[in-house]
PDB file of C-alpha atoms and ligand atoms in Angstrom:
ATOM      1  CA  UNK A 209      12.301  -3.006  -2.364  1.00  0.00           C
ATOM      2  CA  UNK A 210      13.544  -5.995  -4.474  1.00  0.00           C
ATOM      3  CA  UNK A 211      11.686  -8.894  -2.790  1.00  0.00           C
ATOM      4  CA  UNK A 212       8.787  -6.324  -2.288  1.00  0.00           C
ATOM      5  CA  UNK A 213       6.952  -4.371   0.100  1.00  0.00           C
ATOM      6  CA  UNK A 214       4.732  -6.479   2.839  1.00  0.00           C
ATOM      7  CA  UNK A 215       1.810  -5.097   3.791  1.00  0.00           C
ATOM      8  CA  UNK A 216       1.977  -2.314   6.671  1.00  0.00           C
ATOM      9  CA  UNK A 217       5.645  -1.219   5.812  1.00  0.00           C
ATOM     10  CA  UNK A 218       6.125   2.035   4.736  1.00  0.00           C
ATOM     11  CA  UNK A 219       7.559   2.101   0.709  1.00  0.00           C
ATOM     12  CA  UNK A 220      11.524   3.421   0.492  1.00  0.00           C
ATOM     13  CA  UNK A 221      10.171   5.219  -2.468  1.00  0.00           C
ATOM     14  CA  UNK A 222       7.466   7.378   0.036  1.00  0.00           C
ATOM     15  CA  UNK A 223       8.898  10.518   0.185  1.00  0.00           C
ATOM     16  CA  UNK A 224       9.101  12.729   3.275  1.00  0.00           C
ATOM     17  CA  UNK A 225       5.445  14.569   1.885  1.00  0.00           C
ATOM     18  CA  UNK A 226       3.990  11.020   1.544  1.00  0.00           C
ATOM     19  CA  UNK A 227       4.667  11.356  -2.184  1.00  0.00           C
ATOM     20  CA  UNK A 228       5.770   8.462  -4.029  1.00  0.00           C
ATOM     21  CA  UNK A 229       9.105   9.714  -5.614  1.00  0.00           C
ATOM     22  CA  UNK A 230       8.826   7.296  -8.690  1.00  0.00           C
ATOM     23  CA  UNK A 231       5.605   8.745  -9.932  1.00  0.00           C
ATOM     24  CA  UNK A 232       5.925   9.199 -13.501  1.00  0.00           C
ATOM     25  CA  UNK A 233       9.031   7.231 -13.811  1.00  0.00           C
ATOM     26  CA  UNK A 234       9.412   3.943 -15.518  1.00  0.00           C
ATOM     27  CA  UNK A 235      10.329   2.293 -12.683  1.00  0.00           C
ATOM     28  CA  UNK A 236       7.317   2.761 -10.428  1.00  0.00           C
ATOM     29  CA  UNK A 237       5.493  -0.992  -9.954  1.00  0.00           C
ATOM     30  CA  UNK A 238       3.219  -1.648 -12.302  1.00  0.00           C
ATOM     31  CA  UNK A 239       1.123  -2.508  -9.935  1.00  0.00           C
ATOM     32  CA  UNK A 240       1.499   1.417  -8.157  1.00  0.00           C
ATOM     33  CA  UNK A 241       0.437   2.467 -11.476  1.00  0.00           C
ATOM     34  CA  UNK A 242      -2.179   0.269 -11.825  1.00  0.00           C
ATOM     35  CA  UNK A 243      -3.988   1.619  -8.482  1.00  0.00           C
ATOM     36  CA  UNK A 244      -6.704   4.698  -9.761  1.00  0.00           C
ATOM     37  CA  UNK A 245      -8.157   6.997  -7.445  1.00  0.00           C
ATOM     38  CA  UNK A 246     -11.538   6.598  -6.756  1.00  0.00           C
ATOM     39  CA  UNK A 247     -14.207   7.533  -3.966  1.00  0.00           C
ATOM     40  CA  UNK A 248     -14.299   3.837  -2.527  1.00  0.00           C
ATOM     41  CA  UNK A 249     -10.406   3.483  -1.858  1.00  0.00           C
ATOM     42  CA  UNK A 250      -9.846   7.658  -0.813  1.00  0.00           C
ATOM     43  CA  UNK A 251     -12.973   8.761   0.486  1.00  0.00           C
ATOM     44  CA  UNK A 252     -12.946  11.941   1.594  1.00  0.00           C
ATOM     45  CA  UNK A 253      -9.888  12.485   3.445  1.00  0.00           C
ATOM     46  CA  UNK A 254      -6.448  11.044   4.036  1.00  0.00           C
ATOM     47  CA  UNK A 255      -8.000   8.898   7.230  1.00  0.00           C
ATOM     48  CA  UNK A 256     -11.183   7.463   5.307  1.00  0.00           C
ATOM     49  CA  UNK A 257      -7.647   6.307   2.681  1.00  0.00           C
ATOM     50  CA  UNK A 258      -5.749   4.780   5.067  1.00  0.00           C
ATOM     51  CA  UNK A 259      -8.475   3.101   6.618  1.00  0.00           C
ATOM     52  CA  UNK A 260      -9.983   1.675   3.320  1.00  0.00           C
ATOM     53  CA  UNK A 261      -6.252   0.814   2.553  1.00  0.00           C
ATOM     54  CA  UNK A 262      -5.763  -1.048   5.923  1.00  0.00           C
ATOM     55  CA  UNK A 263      -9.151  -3.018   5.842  1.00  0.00           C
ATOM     56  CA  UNK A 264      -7.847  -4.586   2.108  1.00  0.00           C
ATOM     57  CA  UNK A 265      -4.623  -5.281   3.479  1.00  0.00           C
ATOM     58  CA  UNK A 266      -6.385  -7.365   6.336  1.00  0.00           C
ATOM     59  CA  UNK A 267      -8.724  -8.702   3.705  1.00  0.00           C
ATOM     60  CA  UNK A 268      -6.123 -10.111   1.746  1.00  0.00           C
ATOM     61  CA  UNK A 269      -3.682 -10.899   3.712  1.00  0.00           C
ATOM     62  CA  UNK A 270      -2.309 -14.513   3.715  1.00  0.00           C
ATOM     63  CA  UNK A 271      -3.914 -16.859   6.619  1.00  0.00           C
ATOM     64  CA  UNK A 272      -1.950 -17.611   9.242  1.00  0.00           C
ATOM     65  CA  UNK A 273      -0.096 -20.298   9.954  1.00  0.00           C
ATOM     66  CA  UNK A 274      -2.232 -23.180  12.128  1.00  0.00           C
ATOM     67  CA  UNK A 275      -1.022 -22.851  15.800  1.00  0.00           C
ATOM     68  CA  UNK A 276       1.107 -25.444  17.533  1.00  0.00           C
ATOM     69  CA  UNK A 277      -0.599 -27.872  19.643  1.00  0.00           C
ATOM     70  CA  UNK A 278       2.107 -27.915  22.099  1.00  0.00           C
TER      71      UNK A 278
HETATM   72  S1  LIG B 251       3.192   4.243  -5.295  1.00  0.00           S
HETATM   73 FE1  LIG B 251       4.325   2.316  -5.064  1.00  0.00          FE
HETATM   74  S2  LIG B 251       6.480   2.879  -5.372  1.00  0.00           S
HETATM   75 FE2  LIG B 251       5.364   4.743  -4.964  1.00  0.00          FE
HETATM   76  S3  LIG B 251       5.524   5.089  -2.778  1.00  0.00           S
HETATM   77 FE3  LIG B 251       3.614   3.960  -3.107  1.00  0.00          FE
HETATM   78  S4  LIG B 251       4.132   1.805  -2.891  1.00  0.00           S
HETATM   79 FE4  LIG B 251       6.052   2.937  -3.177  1.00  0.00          FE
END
């Protein structure tokens, strides 16, 4: 994903197991390997994840554009 992956898109590189297939490689994002696990961002299961992973992607996504008057 050259120009990157918005938030909400599933990654080309998310294999068909939901595992990333450049773990371990040199070309995985830095910022993919950056990312540790821990209890506040998995939780317990794969839900709690995705739901701690959607509430940061509405926390930081961008603010939308002002609305049109017309
Ligand atoms: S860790 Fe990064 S490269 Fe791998 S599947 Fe997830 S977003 Fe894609």
């Amino acid at each position: 994903m050259p120009h990157g992956k918005p938030a909400g898109v599933r990654c080309v590189q998310l294999g068909d197991q939901d595992r990333c297939l450049l773990f371990g490689q040199p070309t995985r994002p830095p910022v993919c390997a950056s990312l540790r696990p821990h209890p506040g961002l998995c939780g317990a299961s794969r839900a709690e994840a995705l739901a701690h992973i959607a509430w940061m992607e509405r926390a930081t996504a961008p603010p939308l554009p002002p609305k049109d008057p017309a």
